[in-house]
Amino acid sequence: MDPVVLGNAVEAAVQLSIVVRGEVDDREQVIWYAVGSGTIVSPDGLILTNNHLIAPAGVSDKLAELEQQLAAEGKVAHLEVEPDRFMVAASDGRHLPEPRYLAWVAATDPDLDLAILRIDADRDGTPLDEAGLALAPVPLGDSDAMNLGDPVHIFGFPAIGSGSLTYTTGVVSGFLFEEGVDSTAWMNSDAVTSGGNSGGAALNAAGQLVGIPTSGSALDCRIGDTNRDGTIGPEDVGCLPTGGSLTQLRPINLARPLLERVDAAVVGEIGTSAAATLTPESDPLAASLAAAQGCAARGDWRCATNFYRDALASAPGDNSLLAALYDAYLALGRQEAAAGRLDSARVAFHDAQRIDPGRMEAEAELSRIALYRSAISQDGFDGDRHFLEAVNEGAVSLYEDGAFVIEITQAGRISSFPLTTSSLTGQNYAAVLDLRGASGDGMITFETHTDPDGGQWVFAVDPGNRTWEVLEYSGDDAQFVPWAGAFPFPDTVVGEVTTIELRVTEGFPLLLVNGVDLAAAAATPLPEIGAAGELRFGALMTSEGTEPFTAEFESIGLYELA
């Protein structure tokens, strides 16, 4: 398939999930539980899918499956599904899908097992202007023009793909008819699909939507990692289909009346304006450049580097292409570092240096991660949500615009969250907080429960007053009390606070702001805190503060030191 056509299909493929709210082991949670696939078919957010995925009976079955899975893990759950609301997640084709939008059911045809969803809000529920979405749809094709042996390209999120976007190919193997349907009711294909592919896209060679995968191969079903925890065990409920029969595709021509019922103008738009963008380029340079730009637009930077290299093969020494390739390697390295794949990040940064040794950005990124051997945990707050959004007396925590926000409104209150789900075991480590901003009377905190003598410590940084201090937990007072400080930042801390790091070697800590060692500058020793136990990050409002303190975390990371 032409790279531009392929890129368009990747952008239009979405995973659909029910929105589940309730308590799991007495903790409030919001869970997005995948039910299948869908395809964006209009710029203003119409999604074509299967009705059985979003019908009440199907939703109830998925909720029961989730409850059974949690019970098998020994968890007590009391859950409810948010009615008629579905989370829409998208992928760049290389990484797991990320939740982006909420959608509601706009129309259904149970007899044909088809449904239309419409995006109307972002992932947090904030209403969106549909006209301003400007999504990249897949154009509609003509399923009646398909013949035996014609190629079909299947996109979806099957269970056997562990939740990732999966692309398989096959041919039209046959046609089926059924009572009540005047034209072809089904197209058969030998393309491999399974549970999760339902509702996805079957495209022709031109990248046009000609069918909706509705029933996958199901002759063979094996035990597998259905709960996606990385292991196969008794907690895995059900099985994973492995294929062995033909995939049935509902022809797109049967979906046109349903689409027209929702928005008659949309059907006229699809396949005309969109189809023009899918014409393969005859010029190799233009084709490679278009593919690279498409990959970059959806955030698949490895794909972008591949096609920029192809473009350079057609235009060696082109300075604009060299600059674009450098930028793509730089973005890839940052993406890999943010995901905790440090070795891969280093390779990308070195590739950027080879492209242009005179530019310094890649060298700076290499220096930033040089001390780290591997990532223990990392969170950029733009994917799965690992921390509880809550409104408590004196403290609020929430996800907002790709950041995790903590607001403290009660003087003397501290709110903290674990940096890792498992305890540290004595390794040397660095905990890094990347800040988007902070305001009010308070401090950013690292809280350690790693002291072998049972002590607890807080390392606190005040971005507004540009000071730092260390607090120790007092059992007598049942609170944290000052141990050292407050000390002013040294002059070498330039500009706003963007990075705070706690680096621990053999149990002895260093506290750094924007890469500057604060204790060394103040000629002040820090306490030995050990390196085994729990580490948390968070914020506090000073006891004498009057203005609520807000901290916005752009990313957090915990790394083993080299």
XYZ file of C-alpha atoms in Angstrom:
562
model
C 0.000 0.000 0.000
C 1.245 3.483 -0.843
C 2.811 5.104 2.274
C 0.556 8.169 2.100
C -2.532 5.986 1.777
C -1.294 3.824 4.641
C -0.696 6.879 6.814
C -4.211 8.136 6.160
C -5.652 4.772 7.191
C -3.611 4.776 10.405
C -4.917 8.227 11.320
C -8.524 7.179 10.733
C -8.392 3.901 12.690
C -9.640 4.192 16.289
C -10.163 1.917 19.256
C -13.473 2.174 21.111
C -13.839 1.606 24.854
C -16.671 1.722 27.342
C -16.258 4.243 30.169
C -16.518 2.416 33.499
C -16.731 4.203 36.847
C -16.811 2.814 40.367
C -14.722 1.365 43.159
C -11.983 -1.248 42.903
C -10.730 -2.359 46.317
C -12.438 0.709 47.865
C -10.652 3.133 45.527
C -12.563 5.302 43.069
C -11.467 4.546 39.527
C -12.320 5.359 35.936
C -11.539 2.465 33.578
C -11.573 2.511 29.786
C -12.266 -1.049 28.663
C -11.808 -1.769 24.967
C -14.757 -3.196 23.036
C -13.555 -3.014 19.438
C -12.561 -0.791 16.545
C -13.984 2.014 14.458
C -13.103 4.215 11.499
C -13.284 8.001 11.220
C -15.326 8.739 8.100
C -15.807 12.520 8.302
C -13.626 15.478 9.294
C -16.150 16.535 11.950
C -15.936 13.281 13.878
C -18.306 10.614 12.553
C -17.112 7.078 13.331
C -18.425 3.975 11.581
C -18.428 0.758 13.614
C -20.465 -2.354 14.476
C -23.692 -2.081 16.429
C -22.988 -5.135 18.579
C -20.026 -3.309 20.123
C -22.072 -0.395 21.442
C -25.510 -1.994 21.969
C -26.614 -2.424 25.616
C -26.252 -6.213 25.474
C -22.705 -6.000 24.147
C -21.757 -3.357 26.680
C -23.167 -5.488 29.509
C -21.143 -8.459 28.297
C -17.973 -6.363 28.305
C -18.681 -5.062 31.803
C -19.215 -8.637 33.014
C -15.927 -9.640 31.361
C -14.109 -6.818 33.152
C -15.673 -7.718 36.501
C -14.746 -11.375 36.000
C -11.179 -10.384 35.180
C -10.879 -8.198 38.292
C -12.377 -10.957 40.441
C -9.821 -13.431 39.072
C -7.130 -10.983 40.222
C -8.613 -11.030 43.732
C -10.062 -7.523 43.513
C -13.456 -6.384 44.791
C -15.193 -4.127 42.289
C -18.458 -2.184 42.181
C -18.699 -0.756 38.682
C -21.137 1.031 36.394
C -20.888 1.912 32.718
C -21.455 5.497 31.662
C -24.424 5.089 29.287
C -24.108 5.934 25.593
C -20.561 7.298 25.973
C -17.463 5.752 24.438
C -13.802 6.629 24.684
C -12.074 7.031 21.325
C -8.356 6.207 21.269
C -5.959 6.626 18.355
C -2.486 5.353 17.542
C 0.407 6.570 15.424
C 0.763 2.994 14.163
C 3.773 2.199 16.322
C 2.623 2.796 19.896
C -0.407 1.724 21.919
C -3.548 3.800 21.340
C -3.998 6.912 23.469
C -7.446 8.130 24.580
C -8.330 11.362 22.794
C -12.082 11.887 22.510
C -15.502 10.959 23.848
C -18.291 10.032 21.444
C -22.015 9.309 21.617
C -24.235 7.017 19.546
C -25.686 8.990 16.632
C -27.453 6.175 14.724
C -27.714 2.391 14.635
C -28.910 -0.353 12.304
C -29.115 -3.539 14.401
C -30.206 -5.640 11.414
C -27.020 -4.837 9.499
C -24.958 -4.612 12.710
C -23.820 -1.076 11.916
C -23.586 2.047 14.059
C -22.447 5.647 13.787
C -20.777 7.469 16.675
C -20.104 11.196 16.778
C -17.186 12.768 18.634
C -18.374 15.669 20.779
C -15.838 16.081 23.617
C -12.199 15.625 24.477
C -11.094 12.765 26.731
C -11.871 14.843 29.834
C -15.425 15.601 28.722
C -14.833 19.177 27.577
C -17.214 19.886 24.664
C -15.601 20.312 21.242
C -16.641 22.333 18.226
C -17.307 19.609 15.669
C -16.582 21.946 12.764
C -13.135 22.642 14.164
C -12.041 19.017 14.590
C -10.565 18.717 11.075
C -9.919 14.984 11.456
C -8.444 12.876 8.661
C -11.176 10.512 7.401
C -10.945 7.481 5.167
C -12.859 7.982 1.899
C -15.687 5.629 1.028
C -15.225 3.240 -1.863
C -17.692 1.185 -3.872
C -18.053 -2.305 -2.446
C -20.051 -3.398 -5.507
C -16.904 -2.843 -7.584
C -14.944 -5.438 -5.594
C -14.230 -8.746 -7.338
C -12.876 -12.137 -6.361
C -9.149 -11.897 -5.738
C -9.128 -8.139 -5.187
C -6.794 -7.156 -2.334
C -8.197 -5.927 0.976
C -6.281 -4.166 3.737
C -7.620 -4.606 7.288
C -6.996 -2.132 10.121
C -8.141 -2.596 13.707
C -7.213 -3.317 17.298
C -7.499 -7.107 17.719
C -7.047 -8.955 20.990
C -4.241 -11.000 19.449
C -2.426 -7.702 18.834
C -2.348 -6.920 22.577
C -4.274 -3.720 21.970
C -1.999 -2.225 19.312
C -3.129 -1.116 15.880
C -2.731 -4.097 13.556
C -2.604 -4.139 9.755
C -3.258 -7.380 7.876
C -3.904 -8.107 4.222
C -5.840 -10.619 2.204
C -8.065 -10.935 -0.826
C -11.783 -11.084 -1.451
C -12.539 -14.790 -1.152
C -16.260 -14.776 -1.842
C -19.631 -13.069 -1.529
C -22.634 -13.995 0.606
C -26.292 -13.048 0.382
C -29.005 -13.093 3.010
C -32.753 -12.615 3.135
C -33.832 -9.004 3.416
C -30.674 -7.552 1.877
C -31.074 -6.626 -1.791
C -27.386 -6.500 -2.640
C -24.308 -8.358 -1.453
C -24.706 -8.904 2.292
C -21.143 -9.986 3.048
C -17.715 -10.147 1.494
C -15.489 -12.966 2.691
C -11.735 -12.485 2.998
C -8.825 -14.667 3.995
C -7.263 -11.742 5.931
C -6.512 -12.690 9.548
C -8.682 -10.913 12.122
C -9.904 -11.640 15.631
C -11.942 -10.187 18.455
C -11.248 -6.466 18.609
C -11.055 -6.091 14.818
C -14.845 -5.816 14.711
C -15.966 -2.386 13.601
C -12.640 -1.592 11.947
C -11.718 -0.852 8.358
C -11.337 -2.972 5.228
C -9.795 -0.874 2.455
C -9.252 -1.445 -1.236
C -5.926 -0.858 -2.980
C -6.728 2.862 -3.344
C -7.209 3.255 0.395
C -10.994 3.576 0.222
C -13.280 1.991 2.805
C -15.098 -0.936 1.198
C -16.070 -3.033 4.215
C -16.426 -3.276 7.970
C -14.924 -6.394 9.608
C -17.864 -7.826 11.513
C -17.019 -11.411 12.373
C -13.442 -12.599 12.652
C -11.721 -15.921 12.313
C -12.835 -18.093 15.196
C -12.132 -21.762 14.550
C -9.191 -21.774 16.937
C -8.986 -20.014 20.283
C -5.945 -20.199 22.540
C -5.267 -19.230 26.126
C -3.534 -15.859 26.154
C -2.715 -12.682 28.034
C -6.254 -11.289 27.899
C -5.719 -8.833 30.774
C -2.478 -7.543 29.169
C -0.340 -7.700 32.297
C 2.557 -9.328 30.451
C 2.004 -12.856 31.797
C -0.412 -15.719 31.131
C -2.107 -17.083 34.237
C -5.406 -17.780 36.003
C -6.245 -14.058 35.950
C -6.619 -14.202 32.158
C -10.289 -14.671 31.364
C -11.425 -16.083 28.022
C -9.116 -16.771 25.097
C -7.565 -15.228 21.996
C -8.805 -16.311 18.549
C -5.913 -17.320 16.301
C -7.665 -17.607 12.973
C -8.477 -20.522 10.791
C -11.625 -19.384 8.971
C -12.774 -16.558 6.729
C -13.349 -13.000 7.886
C -16.738 -11.529 7.024
C -16.882 -7.909 5.916
C -20.095 -5.888 5.831
C -20.002 -4.026 2.471
C -19.686 -0.253 2.788
C -22.540 0.354 0.343
C -24.918 -1.028 2.970
C -23.691 1.633 5.414
C -24.330 4.612 3.138
C -28.043 4.981 4.037
C -27.147 5.035 7.733
C -24.514 7.711 7.132
C -26.977 9.744 5.069
C -29.474 9.533 7.918
C -26.956 11.209 10.217
C -25.664 13.793 7.733
C -26.555 13.557 4.065
C -23.831 16.028 3.127
C -21.154 13.833 4.636
C -21.624 10.987 2.173
C -21.137 13.397 -0.703
C -17.947 14.757 0.825
C -16.423 11.386 1.557
C -14.621 9.882 -1.387
C -14.256 13.189 -3.254
C -12.194 15.712 -1.314
C -10.517 12.997 0.718
C -9.801 10.780 -2.263
C -7.690 13.472 -3.858
C -5.229 13.261 -1.000
C -4.795 9.535 -1.531
C -3.443 9.657 -5.071
C 0.030 8.080 -4.972
C 2.874 10.374 -5.999
C 4.734 9.394 -9.180
C 7.804 11.459 -8.178
C 9.878 9.387 -5.677
C 11.155 12.506 -3.886
C 7.692 14.005 -3.541
C 6.261 10.644 -2.453
C 8.918 10.143 0.233
C 8.558 13.708 1.471
C 4.766 13.441 1.659
C 5.033 10.154 3.547
C 7.597 11.609 5.977
C 5.428 14.626 6.679
C 2.418 12.387 7.240
C 4.353 10.244 9.719
C 5.557 13.356 11.543
C 2.046 14.803 11.698
C 0.753 11.763 13.569
C 3.813 11.556 15.832
C 5.425 8.432 14.371
C 8.953 9.826 14.296
C 10.683 6.544 13.461
C 8.523 6.310 10.366
C 9.381 9.955 9.578
C 13.127 9.294 9.780
C 12.779 6.348 7.395
C 11.035 8.410 4.713
C 13.245 11.484 5.150
C 16.216 9.165 4.513
C 14.457 7.922 1.368
C 13.929 11.532 0.303
C 17.628 12.292 0.818
C 18.512 9.356 -1.417
C 16.686 11.225 -4.191
C 18.197 14.607 -3.268
C 21.601 14.048 -1.600
C 22.924 17.029 0.323
C 19.633 18.961 0.342
C 20.001 21.215 3.396
C 16.282 21.461 4.119
C 15.941 17.665 4.079
C 19.017 17.289 6.292
C 17.497 19.726 8.790
C 14.165 17.890 8.687
C 15.900 14.542 9.260
C 17.867 15.991 12.201
C 14.622 17.309 13.717
C 12.952 13.933 13.198
C 15.800 12.062 14.923
C 15.691 14.615 17.752
C 11.936 14.150 18.173
C 12.336 10.363 18.017
C 14.997 10.447 20.722
C 12.852 12.590 22.980
C 9.887 10.317 22.368
C 11.904 7.219 23.226
C 13.417 8.868 26.323
C 9.972 9.939 27.516
C 8.839 6.320 27.204
C 11.834 5.093 29.206
C 13.589 3.472 26.234
C 16.925 5.131 26.921
C 19.166 2.993 24.694
C 16.885 3.639 21.737
C 16.881 7.348 22.589
C 20.681 7.448 22.611
C 20.828 5.833 19.169
C 18.432 8.452 17.781
C 20.379 11.356 19.295
C 23.660 9.964 17.920
C 22.021 9.640 14.490
C 21.027 13.301 14.724
C 24.603 14.273 15.606
C 25.891 12.449 12.535
C 23.481 14.415 10.350
C 24.695 17.800 11.652
C 27.565 17.831 14.190
C 27.277 21.616 14.404
C 23.835 21.594 16.026
C 23.860 21.201 19.800
C 20.336 19.990 20.667
C 21.145 16.274 20.344
C 24.333 16.658 22.381
C 22.345 18.388 25.132
C 19.785 15.569 25.169
C 22.549 12.957 25.386
C 24.078 14.801 28.333
C 20.706 14.911 30.062
C 20.287 11.117 30.059
C 23.980 10.159 30.277
C 23.782 9.268 33.983
C 20.800 6.934 33.589
C 21.160 3.209 32.869
C 17.492 2.358 32.490
C 14.009 3.586 33.304
C 12.242 2.141 36.342
C 9.045 4.070 35.650
C 8.011 6.992 33.478
C 4.796 8.923 32.874
C 4.191 11.732 30.391
C 0.527 12.095 31.438
C -0.749 11.741 27.873
C -1.692 8.054 27.895
C -3.130 5.705 30.504
C -3.950 7.424 33.781
C -2.059 5.951 36.714
C -3.058 8.440 39.403
C -6.450 9.098 40.928
C -8.252 12.288 40.050
C -9.810 13.429 43.309
C -11.331 16.389 45.098
C -10.573 16.135 48.799
C -10.691 18.611 51.626
C -7.733 20.869 51.031
C -6.387 19.149 47.891
C -7.356 18.514 44.270
C -5.609 16.301 41.698
C -6.532 16.078 38.027
C -5.280 15.492 34.488
C -5.391 18.584 32.290
C -3.985 19.268 28.814
C -1.302 16.582 29.001
C -0.219 17.442 32.544
C -0.928 16.159 36.048
C -2.079 19.011 38.282
C -2.058 19.160 42.080
C -3.771 22.067 43.827
C -3.420 22.507 47.595
C -5.878 24.900 49.264
C -5.285 24.079 52.934
C -2.246 25.615 54.633
C 0.176 22.967 55.890
C -1.357 20.245 53.685
C 0.865 17.886 51.658
C -0.410 15.693 48.822
C 1.800 13.016 47.278
C 1.705 10.140 44.793
C 3.971 7.080 44.328
C 6.641 7.287 41.648
C 6.567 3.516 41.182
C 4.107 0.737 41.955
C 6.790 -1.438 43.554
C 9.284 -0.583 46.270
C 12.868 0.386 45.550
C 15.296 -2.398 46.443
C 18.504 -0.504 47.110
C 19.592 0.518 43.625
C 21.092 3.930 42.916
C 18.408 6.056 41.302
C 17.363 9.458 40.031
C 13.801 10.758 40.281
C 13.054 13.561 37.824
C 10.075 15.926 37.759
C 9.520 18.079 34.664
C 7.353 21.092 35.520
C 5.040 23.034 33.255
C 4.419 25.643 35.939
C 3.726 26.396 39.599
C 2.026 29.246 41.440
C 0.953 30.209 44.949
C 2.380 29.653 48.414
C 3.869 26.203 48.351
C 6.550 23.753 47.305
C 7.192 20.810 45.004
C 8.125 17.748 47.052
C 9.932 14.440 47.002
C 8.842 12.279 49.940
C 11.048 9.299 50.838
C 10.219 6.299 53.003
C 13.614 4.708 52.363
C 15.491 5.368 55.609
C 16.619 1.982 57.036
C 16.000 3.399 60.518
C 12.363 4.073 59.647
C 12.725 7.777 58.997
C 10.714 9.761 56.484
C 12.038 12.789 54.642
C 10.667 15.526 52.409
C 12.881 17.441 49.988
C 10.949 20.595 49.113
C 11.545 23.214 46.407
C 9.695 26.558 46.358
C 9.672 27.773 42.717
C 8.112 31.137 43.578
C 10.435 32.211 46.385
C 13.336 30.293 44.798
C 14.231 28.474 48.010
C 14.594 24.858 49.121
C 14.567 22.950 52.402
C 14.539 19.477 53.957
C 11.834 18.251 56.340
C 11.937 15.230 58.661
C 8.914 13.388 59.979
C 8.511 13.757 63.736
C 6.622 10.962 65.438
C 6.196 13.108 68.529
C 4.558 15.889 66.555
C 2.946 13.555 63.983
C 4.048 15.912 61.217
C 7.013 16.930 59.098
C 9.275 19.482 60.769
C 12.199 21.523 59.358
C 15.561 19.716 59.302
C 17.579 22.114 57.138
C 16.864 25.386 55.338
C 15.244 27.305 53.890
C 18.155 28.090 51.549
C 18.048 30.424 48.533
C 18.756 29.102 45.055
C 22.298 29.780 43.862
C 22.702 32.277 41.031
C 23.490 29.398 38.680
C 19.797 28.380 38.689
C 18.705 30.510 35.753
C 15.118 31.170 34.721
C 11.941 29.416 35.799
C 12.115 26.060 37.545
C 11.571 23.422 34.857
C 13.255 20.314 36.293
C 13.660 19.029 39.851
C 15.747 15.903 40.454
C 16.484 13.777 43.507
C 19.576 11.668 42.798
C 20.479 8.981 45.357
C 23.797 7.076 45.368
C 24.540 4.512 48.097
C 21.722 6.046 50.134
C 23.040 9.620 49.968
C 20.908 12.179 48.084
C 21.573 15.139 45.834
C 18.816 17.666 45.129
C 19.065 19.450 41.791
C 17.033 22.240 40.193
C 17.530 22.811 36.460
C 20.614 20.589 36.769
C 22.228 22.592 39.603
C 23.241 20.805 42.842
C 21.536 22.903 45.543
C 23.239 21.462 48.629
C 26.712 21.797 47.144
C 26.059 25.439 46.324
C 24.859 26.042 49.888
C 27.722 23.993 51.396
C 25.080 22.025 53.308
C 25.152 18.234 53.814
C 21.981 16.257 53.212
C 20.836 13.361 55.421
C 21.529 9.736 54.552
C 18.131 8.389 53.530
C 18.856 4.887 52.213
C 17.710 3.520 48.879
C 15.167 0.797 49.672
C 11.497 1.556 50.150
C 8.941 3.981 48.773
C 9.441 7.246 46.903
C 6.666 9.770 46.234
C 6.285 13.118 44.485
C 3.791 15.855 45.170
C 3.217 19.336 46.538
C 2.529 21.139 49.786
C 1.069 24.477 50.802
C 3.194 26.272 53.368
C 1.776 26.495 56.879
C 1.790 30.288 56.727
C 0.545 30.431 53.126
C -2.570 32.312 52.058
C -2.638 31.685 48.294
C -3.471 28.099 47.196
C -0.520 26.326 45.622
C -0.827 24.758 42.170
C 1.811 22.547 40.547
C 1.598 21.281 36.951
C 3.763 18.241 36.204
C 4.533 17.673 32.530
C 6.290 14.348 33.102
C 7.879 12.279 35.844
C 10.558 9.621 35.656
C 12.438 7.252 37.925
C 15.735 5.943 36.532
C 18.438 3.561 37.680
C 21.787 5.312 37.627
C 24.570 4.007 35.423
